[in-house]
């Protein structure tokens, strides 16, 4: 995300962001992605095109900003009673969401409209925050917890890499195995390049 | 890569590909990336713009195709006498090349101009082929070898994930640790998000 898109909640800037994002989502559903233009979006949002250009730079950067908002988790990860169960459930859901057609589109949008990588970092931080929350909960139960950067390497990175570069069967057996690896045990099944 | 860009070596099609790729590389150096257009590239390559459009679709797909060619390894990975030494040396070089400004640009180009993911898969296959070659050599020495998909998960995925999503210090200590993890031993240092 460019510095232009920073907002204070509740201010005019936040209202503009909200209405422009909403316009993108609505128009994407109505006319399709390929028909989106800045003037069309601005008209629907009730702002001038120059407001959009000034704030987001161009259509690609705007789509990247919208994508990152959509990739933001809705709430804290579900509590299944143990670190392993929480990580397994989180990994299944993460893999499903990110590997879906919509998820892939958002990931690409987030990466590609973002020459300074701020949006990609936000996506990565969303995952890290969820894993941190799972870890804090596990530590509260007295469980030993791998550090977050290790979880990013062992659990998140292979899923995102396979989604972007290496079409694979991201089955529950595979995500369970990643979790087992992250927890320091488990022998590898073949990692399922499809 | 789209099916349009398939070539037989030595034929007219291969010559067109070579001259268009060369024109992209030369013009990128001379006028800069942002000034590249299909008509400019076609004129330099001595072909018509419609030849370029017919074969590559648009500028972005052409840049994606050029990027993948540049990411193709020059030859087999160097032989350092053991699986561990070969993997460590390969990982250092891979991290350096991919994390460089030029490498990042190629990765983004490869991903971006590639709605069908063919170019991303080619990039991933280049890495897999290099790791396979290292494994075959190691097996010839009588060493036990992790399977290639495990190496992709444990070694390649974290490097690519951090380059794209999570700016990190991809130090030799870090790549050595990834190799140690892939070989089934080694305690994790903190994975160095910078």
GROMACS .gro file of C-alpha atoms in nm:
model
  388
    1UNK     CA    1   0.000   0.000   0.000
    2UNK     CA    2   0.128   0.345  -0.082
    3UNK     CA    3   0.144   0.607   0.191
    4UNK     CA    4  -0.137   0.785   0.005
    5UNK     CA    5  -0.389   0.528   0.121
    6UNK     CA    6  -0.329   0.570   0.495
    7UNK     CA    7  -0.645   0.669   0.678
    8UNK     CA    8  -0.775   0.766   1.018
    9UNK     CA    9  -1.089   0.569   1.100
   10UNK     CA   10  -1.407   0.777   1.081
   11UNK     CA   11  -1.257   1.075   0.900
   12UNK     CA   12  -1.341   1.192   0.549
   13UNK     CA   13  -1.046   0.995   0.422
   14UNK     CA   14  -1.187   0.674   0.571
   15UNK     CA   15  -1.530   0.744   0.421
   16UNK     CA   16  -1.376   0.795   0.077
   17UNK     CA   17  -1.185   0.472   0.111
   18UNK     CA   18  -1.495   0.285   0.216
   19UNK     CA   19  -1.711   0.414  -0.068
   20UNK     CA   20  -1.442   0.357  -0.331
   21UNK     CA   21  -1.375   0.003  -0.207
   22UNK     CA   22  -1.749  -0.067  -0.204
   23UNK     CA   23  -1.779   0.068  -0.559
   24UNK     CA   24  -1.501  -0.166  -0.675
   25UNK     CA   25  -1.668  -0.467  -0.513
   26UNK     CA   26  -2.012  -0.381  -0.654
   27UNK     CA   27  -1.890  -0.306  -1.005
   28UNK     CA   28  -1.674  -0.616  -1.012
   29UNK     CA   29  -1.988  -0.820  -0.947
   30UNK     CA   30  -2.199  -0.622  -1.193
   31UNK     CA   31  -1.979  -0.555  -1.495
   32UNK     CA   32  -1.681  -0.784  -1.432
   33UNK     CA   33  -1.324  -0.710  -1.355
   34UNK     CA   34  -1.204  -0.637  -1.705
   35UNK     CA   35  -1.455  -0.355  -1.745
   36UNK     CA   36  -1.338  -0.166  -1.437
   37UNK     CA   37  -1.199   0.181  -1.496
   38UNK     CA   38  -1.112   0.460  -1.257
   39UNK     CA   39  -1.381   0.698  -1.397
   40UNK     CA   40  -1.646   0.425  -1.362
   41UNK     CA   41  -1.544   0.350  -1.005
   42UNK     CA   42  -1.523   0.717  -0.911
   43UNK     CA   43  -1.871   0.786  -1.053
   44UNK     CA   44  -2.020   0.500  -0.853
   45UNK     CA   45  -1.840   0.609  -0.537
   46UNK     CA   46  -1.949   0.971  -0.579
   47UNK     CA   47  -1.595   1.110  -0.595
   48UNK     CA   48  -1.392   1.260  -0.877
   49UNK     CA   49  -1.148   1.045  -1.072
   50UNK     CA   50  -0.870   1.274  -0.954
   51UNK     CA   51  -0.951   1.183  -0.595
   52UNK     CA   52  -0.889   0.821  -0.686
   53UNK     CA   53  -0.570   0.892  -0.881
   54UNK     CA   54  -0.436   1.116  -0.605
   55UNK     CA   55  -0.498   0.859  -0.340
   56UNK     CA   56  -0.426   0.528  -0.511
   57UNK     CA   57  -0.211   0.621  -0.809
   58UNK     CA   58  -0.384   0.401  -1.064
   59UNK     CA   59  -0.638   0.123  -1.107
   60UNK     CA   60  -0.389  -0.152  -1.033
   61UNK     CA   61  -0.287   0.004  -0.704
   62UNK     CA   62  -0.651   0.053  -0.611
   63UNK     CA   63  -0.730  -0.312  -0.689
   64UNK     CA   64  -0.430  -0.412  -0.481
   65UNK     CA   65  -0.559  -0.209  -0.185
   66UNK     CA   66  -0.908  -0.362  -0.218
   67UNK     CA   67  -0.758  -0.710  -0.243
   68UNK     CA   68  -0.562  -0.668   0.079
   69UNK     CA   69  -0.875  -0.552   0.262
   70UNK     CA   70  -1.054  -0.863   0.144
   71UNK     CA   71  -0.767  -1.085   0.258
   72UNK     CA   72  -0.789  -0.939   0.609
   73UNK     CA   73  -0.912  -1.211   0.848
   74UNK     CA   74  -1.262  -1.161   0.989
   75UNK     CA   75  -1.164  -1.236   1.346
   76UNK     CA   76  -0.934  -1.440   1.569
   77UNK     CA   77  -0.876  -1.802   1.465
   78UNK     CA   78  -1.114  -2.061   1.608
   79UNK     CA   79  -1.022  -2.235   1.934
   80UNK     CA   80  -1.012  -2.613   1.894
   81UNK     CA   81  -0.851  -2.683   2.231
   82UNK     CA   82  -0.489  -2.753   2.136
   83UNK     CA   83  -0.205  -2.595   1.939
   84UNK     CA   84  -0.204  -2.877   1.688
   85UNK     CA   85  -0.579  -2.872   1.633
   86UNK     CA   86  -0.581  -2.492   1.603
   87UNK     CA   87  -0.296  -2.494   1.350
   88UNK     CA   88  -0.449  -2.778   1.149
   89UNK     CA   89  -0.786  -2.603   1.127
   90UNK     CA   90  -0.623  -2.270   1.044
   91UNK     CA   91  -0.406  -2.426   0.771
   92UNK     CA   92  -0.701  -2.601   0.607
   93UNK     CA   93  -0.900  -2.278   0.598
   94UNK     CA   94  -0.604  -2.067   0.481
   95UNK     CA   95  -0.524  -2.312   0.200
   96UNK     CA   96  -0.889  -2.324   0.089
   97UNK     CA   97  -0.931  -1.948   0.087
   98UNK     CA   98  -0.602  -1.865  -0.080
   99UNK     CA   99  -0.621  -2.141  -0.340
  100UNK     CA  100  -0.977  -2.053  -0.446
  101UNK     CA  101  -1.017  -1.861  -0.771
  102UNK     CA  102  -1.114  -1.553  -0.577
  103UNK     CA  103  -0.825  -1.595  -0.333
  104UNK     CA  104  -0.573  -1.633  -0.616
  105UNK     CA  105  -0.706  -1.320  -0.782
  106UNK     CA  106  -0.668  -1.123  -0.460
  107UNK     CA  107  -0.316  -1.250  -0.401
  108UNK     CA  108  -0.214  -1.155  -0.754
  109UNK     CA  109  -0.382  -0.815  -0.721
  110UNK     CA  110  -0.214  -0.755  -0.387
  111UNK     CA  111   0.130  -0.847  -0.525
  112UNK     CA  112   0.109  -0.684  -0.861
  113UNK     CA  113  -0.032  -0.341  -0.783
  114UNK     CA  114   0.229  -0.291  -0.524
  115UNK     CA  115   0.575  -0.196  -0.644
  116UNK     CA  116   0.684  -0.110  -0.290
  117UNK     CA  117   0.561  -0.443  -0.150
  118UNK     CA  118   0.358  -0.282   0.130
  119UNK     CA  119   0.043  -0.474   0.041
  120UNK     CA  120   0.222  -0.807   0.020
  121UNK     CA  121   0.370  -0.738   0.363
  122UNK     CA  122   0.023  -0.663   0.499
  123UNK     CA  123  -0.104  -0.999   0.368
  124UNK     CA  124   0.188  -1.176   0.528
  125UNK     CA  125   0.133  -0.989   0.854
  126UNK     CA  126  -0.233  -1.100   0.860
  127UNK     CA  127  -0.119  -1.462   0.858
  128UNK     CA  128   0.153  -1.393   1.115
  129UNK     CA  129  -0.097  -1.223   1.347
  130UNK     CA  130  -0.334  -1.518   1.329
  131UNK     CA  131  -0.052  -1.759   1.403
  132UNK     CA  132   0.064  -1.539   1.691
  133UNK     CA  133  -0.288  -1.544   1.838
  134UNK     CA  134  -0.293  -1.924   1.816
  135UNK     CA  135   0.048  -1.934   1.984
  136UNK     CA  136  -0.053  -1.701   2.268
  137UNK     CA  137  -0.357  -1.916   2.335
  138UNK     CA  138  -0.145  -2.233   2.331
  139UNK     CA  139   0.113  -2.079   2.565
  140UNK     CA  140  -0.177  -1.996   2.799
  141UNK     CA  141  -0.259  -2.369   2.804
  142UNK     CA  142   0.103  -2.442   2.894
  143UNK     CA  143   0.194  -2.576   2.547
  144UNK     CA  144   0.535  -2.518   2.388
  145UNK     CA  145   0.501  -2.296   2.082
  146UNK     CA  146   0.727  -2.264   1.773
  147UNK     CA  147   0.820  -1.907   1.691
  148UNK     CA  148   0.607  -1.724   1.436
  149UNK     CA  149   0.880  -1.692   1.173
  150UNK     CA  150   0.929  -2.068   1.182
  151UNK     CA  151   0.556  -2.116   1.130
  152UNK     CA  152   0.572  -1.874   0.837
  153UNK     CA  153   0.853  -2.079   0.680
  154UNK     CA  154   0.713  -2.425   0.745
  155UNK     CA  155   0.338  -2.368   0.715
  156UNK     CA  156   0.254  -2.050   0.523
  157UNK     CA  157   0.540  -2.035   0.271
  158UNK     CA  158   0.483  -2.378   0.110
  159UNK     CA  159   0.110  -2.309   0.072
  160UNK     CA  160   0.161  -1.968  -0.088
  161UNK     CA  161   0.450  -2.093  -0.302
  162UNK     CA  162   0.246  -2.383  -0.437
  163UNK     CA  163  -0.055  -2.159  -0.503
  164UNK     CA  164   0.153  -1.912  -0.703
  165UNK     CA  165   0.420  -2.128  -0.866
  166UNK     CA  166   0.348  -2.497  -0.840
  167UNK     CA  167  -0.009  -2.621  -0.888
  168UNK     CA  168  -0.052  -2.882  -0.616
  169UNK     CA  169  -0.312  -3.078  -0.430
  170UNK     CA  170  -0.329  -2.883  -0.103
  171UNK     CA  171  -0.515  -3.165   0.071
  172UNK     CA  172  -0.583  -3.183   0.441
  173UNK     CA  173  -0.323  -3.465   0.458
  174UNK     CA  174  -0.071  -3.217   0.319
  175UNK     CA  175  -0.163  -2.926   0.549
  176UNK     CA  176  -0.166  -3.168   0.849
  177UNK     CA  177   0.181  -3.280   0.749
  178UNK     CA  178   0.301  -2.919   0.732
  179UNK     CA  179   0.164  -2.862   1.082
  180UNK     CA  180   0.334  -3.180   1.204
  181UNK     CA  181   0.662  -3.058   1.052
  182UNK     CA  182   0.616  -2.723   1.222
  183UNK     CA  183   0.564  -2.901   1.552
  184UNK     CA  184   0.887  -3.092   1.499
  185UNK     CA  185   0.762  -3.435   1.416
  186UNK     CA  186   0.604  -3.635   1.139
  187UNK     CA  187   0.747  -3.803   0.834
  188UNK     CA  188   0.681  -3.645   0.498
  189UNK     CA  189   0.421  -3.783   0.263
  190UNK     CA  190   0.505  -3.698  -0.097
  191UNK     CA  191   0.414  -3.332  -0.117
  192UNK     CA  192   0.161  -3.372  -0.389
  193UNK     CA  193   0.249  -3.174  -0.695
  194UNK     CA  194  -0.055  -3.240  -0.910
  195UNK     CA  195   0.368  -1.918  -2.108
  196UNK     CA  196   0.087  -1.930  -2.356
  197UNK     CA  197   0.077  -2.202  -2.620
  198UNK     CA  198   0.142  -1.927  -2.877
  199UNK     CA  199   0.503  -1.903  -2.765
  200UNK     CA  200   0.598  -2.267  -2.822
  201UNK     CA  201   0.885  -2.300  -3.064
  202UNK     CA  202   1.093  -2.556  -3.247
  203UNK     CA  203   1.464  -2.478  -3.208
  204UNK     CA  204   1.619  -2.341  -3.526
  205UNK     CA  205   1.294  -2.270  -3.711
  206UNK     CA  206   1.158  -1.931  -3.811
  207UNK     CA  207   0.956  -1.927  -3.494
  208UNK     CA  208   1.267  -1.972  -3.282
  209UNK     CA  209   1.447  -1.695  -3.474
  210UNK     CA  210   1.155  -1.458  -3.418
  211UNK     CA  211   1.155  -1.542  -3.049
  212UNK     CA  212   1.527  -1.485  -3.021
  213UNK     CA  213   1.522  -1.150  -3.200
  214UNK     CA  214   1.220  -1.022  -3.007
  215UNK     CA  215   1.370  -1.129  -2.673
  216UNK     CA  216   1.699  -0.963  -2.769
  217UNK     CA  217   1.514  -0.644  -2.866
  218UNK     CA  218   1.343  -0.638  -2.525
  219UNK     CA  219   1.674  -0.682  -2.343
  220UNK     CA  220   1.852  -0.418  -2.551
  221UNK     CA  221   1.572  -0.162  -2.529
  222UNK     CA  222   1.530  -0.219  -2.158
  223UNK     CA  223   1.894  -0.123  -2.115
  224UNK     CA  224   1.876   0.171  -2.357
  225UNK     CA  225   1.542   0.342  -2.292
  226UNK     CA  226   1.428   0.179  -1.966
  227UNK     CA  227   1.144  -0.050  -1.888
  228UNK     CA  228   0.869   0.207  -1.868
  229UNK     CA  229   0.932   0.323  -2.224
  230UNK     CA  230   0.890  -0.025  -2.376
  231UNK     CA  231   0.605  -0.065  -2.623
  232UNK     CA  232   0.520  -0.344  -2.865
  233UNK     CA  233   0.573  -0.125  -3.176
  234UNK     CA  234   0.915  -0.016  -3.046
  235UNK     CA  235   1.019  -0.373  -2.972
  236UNK     CA  236   0.885  -0.501  -3.305
  237UNK     CA  237   1.074  -0.232  -3.500
  238UNK     CA  238   1.400  -0.319  -3.326
  239UNK     CA  239   1.344  -0.692  -3.381
  240UNK     CA  240   1.259  -0.642  -3.749
  241UNK     CA  241   0.912  -0.791  -3.723
  242UNK     CA  242   0.564  -0.640  -3.743
  243UNK     CA  243   0.377  -0.551  -3.425
  244UNK     CA  244   0.107  -0.797  -3.526
  245UNK     CA  245   0.366  -1.076  -3.516
  246UNK     CA  246   0.431  -0.986  -3.154
  247UNK     CA  247   0.063  -0.954  -3.062
  248UNK     CA  248  -0.022  -1.282  -3.236
  249UNK     CA  249   0.251  -1.468  -3.059
  250UNK     CA  250   0.262  -1.315  -2.712
  251UNK     CA  251  -0.077  -1.149  -2.673
  252UNK     CA  252   0.045  -0.823  -2.522
  253UNK     CA  253   0.348  -0.649  -2.376
  254UNK     CA  254   0.296  -0.795  -2.032
  255UNK     CA  255   0.291  -1.152  -2.160
  256UNK     CA  256   0.601  -1.082  -2.368
  257UNK     CA  257   0.785  -0.943  -2.065
  258UNK     CA  258   0.675  -1.248  -1.868
  259UNK     CA  259   0.818  -1.478  -2.135
  260UNK     CA  260   1.147  -1.283  -2.143
  261UNK     CA  261   1.166  -1.294  -1.762
  262UNK     CA  262   1.128  -1.671  -1.752
  263UNK     CA  263   1.406  -1.712  -2.008
  264UNK     CA  264   1.631  -1.499  -1.792
  265UNK     CA  265   1.547  -1.704  -1.484
  266UNK     CA  266   1.652  -2.023  -1.663
  267UNK     CA  267   1.968  -2.160  -1.497
  268UNK     CA  268   2.288  -2.140  -1.707
  269UNK     CA  269   2.392  -2.497  -1.637
  270UNK     CA  270   2.394  -2.775  -1.381
  271UNK     CA  271   2.457  -2.675  -1.020
  272UNK     CA  272   2.821  -2.677  -0.906
  273UNK     CA  273   2.961  -2.993  -0.747
  274UNK     CA  274   3.099  -2.927  -0.398
  275UNK     CA  275   3.145  -3.290  -0.305
  276UNK     CA  276   2.846  -3.356  -0.077
  277UNK     CA  277   2.469  -3.317  -0.075
  278UNK     CA  278   2.484  -3.065   0.207
  279UNK     CA  279   2.756  -2.855   0.047
  280UNK     CA  280   2.581  -2.863  -0.291
  281UNK     CA  281   2.246  -2.758  -0.140
  282UNK     CA  282   2.405  -2.485   0.071
  283UNK     CA  283   2.586  -2.337  -0.226
  284UNK     CA  284   2.278  -2.363  -0.445
  285UNK     CA  285   2.057  -2.196  -0.183
  286UNK     CA  286   2.297  -1.905  -0.133
  287UNK     CA  287   2.312  -1.842  -0.506
  288UNK     CA  288   1.937  -1.884  -0.557
  289UNK     CA  289   1.858  -1.643  -0.271
  290UNK     CA  290   2.107  -1.386  -0.404
  291UNK     CA  291   1.978  -1.401  -0.759
  292UNK     CA  292   1.608  -1.399  -0.675
  293UNK     CA  293   1.630  -1.132  -0.404
  294UNK     CA  294   1.830  -0.893  -0.625
  295UNK     CA  295   1.643  -0.601  -0.778
  296UNK     CA  296   1.671  -0.763  -1.120
  297UNK     CA  297   1.561  -1.101  -0.986
  298UNK     CA  298   1.256  -0.953  -0.813
  299UNK     CA  299   1.158  -0.773  -1.134
  300UNK     CA  300   1.180  -1.098  -1.330
  301UNK     CA  301   0.977  -1.289  -1.072
  302UNK     CA  302   0.707  -1.023  -1.078
  303UNK     CA  303   0.709  -1.011  -1.458
  304UNK     CA  304   0.687  -1.389  -1.477
  305UNK     CA  305   0.390  -1.394  -1.238
  306UNK     CA  306   0.215  -1.087  -1.370
  307UNK     CA  307   0.198  -1.157  -1.742
  308UNK     CA  308   0.081  -1.506  -1.687
  309UNK     CA  309  -0.288  -1.555  -1.614
  310UNK     CA  310  -0.259  -1.929  -1.676
  311UNK     CA  311   0.042  -1.971  -1.446
  312UNK     CA  312   0.251  -2.150  -1.709
  313UNK     CA  313   0.546  -1.916  -1.662
  314UNK     CA  314   0.539  -1.943  -1.285
  315UNK     CA  315   0.539  -2.321  -1.319
  316UNK     CA  316   0.841  -2.300  -1.551
  317UNK     CA  317   1.029  -2.096  -1.289
  318UNK     CA  318   0.941  -2.350  -1.024
  319UNK     CA  319   1.045  -2.636  -1.251
  320UNK     CA  320   1.386  -2.474  -1.309
  321UNK     CA  321   1.450  -2.487  -0.935
  322UNK     CA  322   1.314  -2.842  -0.909
  323UNK     CA  323   1.538  -2.958  -1.195
  324UNK     CA  324   1.846  -2.812  -1.030
  325UNK     CA  325   1.757  -2.980  -0.700
  326UNK     CA  326   1.694  -3.308  -0.880
  327UNK     CA  327   2.039  -3.287  -1.043
  328UNK     CA  328   2.196  -3.230  -0.701
  329UNK     CA  329   2.002  -3.527  -0.566
  330UNK     CA  330   2.103  -3.759  -0.849
  331UNK     CA  331   2.469  -3.669  -0.793
  332UNK     CA  332   2.432  -3.729  -0.418
  333UNK     CA  333   2.262  -4.065  -0.472
  334UNK     CA  334   2.555  -4.157  -0.697
  335UNK     CA  335   2.784  -4.091  -0.399
  336UNK     CA  336   2.564  -4.319  -0.189
  337UNK     CA  337   2.403  -4.036   0.010
  338UNK     CA  338   2.039  -4.046   0.123
  339UNK     CA  339   1.839  -3.777  -0.058
  340UNK     CA  340   1.514  -3.598   0.044
  341UNK     CA  341   1.252  -3.599  -0.229
  342UNK     CA  342   1.235  -3.295  -0.455
  343UNK     CA  343   0.890  -3.179  -0.338
  344UNK     CA  344   1.018  -3.174   0.021
  345UNK     CA  345   1.313  -2.962  -0.091
  346UNK     CA  346   1.069  -2.728  -0.268
  347UNK     CA  347   0.869  -2.690   0.054
  348UNK     CA  348   1.157  -2.657   0.296
  349UNK     CA  349   1.417  -2.473   0.090
  350UNK     CA  350   1.265  -2.294  -0.210
  351UNK     CA  351   0.924  -2.192  -0.073
  352UNK     CA  352   1.050  -1.992   0.229
  353UNK     CA  353   1.300  -1.804   0.012
  354UNK     CA  354   1.043  -1.713  -0.253
  355UNK     CA  355   0.777  -1.635   0.007
  356UNK     CA  356   1.007  -1.398   0.194
  357UNK     CA  357   1.122  -1.230  -0.127
  358UNK     CA  358   0.764  -1.164  -0.237
  359UNK     CA  359   0.575  -1.114   0.090
  360UNK     CA  360   0.803  -1.070   0.386
  361UNK     CA  361   1.119  -0.863   0.349
  362UNK     CA  362   1.380  -1.064   0.535
  363UNK     CA  363   1.751  -1.101   0.577
  364UNK     CA  364   1.820  -1.403   0.358
  365UNK     CA  365   2.165  -1.453   0.512
  366UNK     CA  366   2.385  -1.755   0.458
  367UNK     CA  367   2.307  -1.856   0.819
  368UNK     CA  368   1.941  -1.862   0.722
  369UNK     CA  369   1.988  -2.056   0.397
  370UNK     CA  370   2.221  -2.301   0.577
  371UNK     CA  371   1.949  -2.350   0.837
  372UNK     CA  372   1.691  -2.421   0.566
  373UNK     CA  373   1.925  -2.681   0.419
  374UNK     CA  374   1.980  -2.835   0.763
  375UNK     CA  375   1.601  -2.851   0.810
  376UNK     CA  376   1.565  -3.016   0.471
  377UNK     CA  377   1.825  -3.274   0.572
  378UNK     CA  378   1.628  -3.348   0.885
  379UNK     CA  379   1.842  -3.187   1.149
  380UNK     CA  380   1.943  -2.854   1.290
  381UNK     CA  381   1.777  -2.626   1.539
  382UNK     CA  382   1.614  -2.312   1.405
  383UNK     CA  383   1.778  -1.973   1.443
  384UNK     CA  384   1.526  -1.692   1.444
  385UNK     CA  385   1.427  -1.668   1.080
  386UNK     CA  386   1.527  -1.312   1.041
  387UNK     CA  387   1.239  -1.090   0.939
  388UNK     CA  388   1.419  -0.764   0.890
   0.00000   0.00000   0.00000
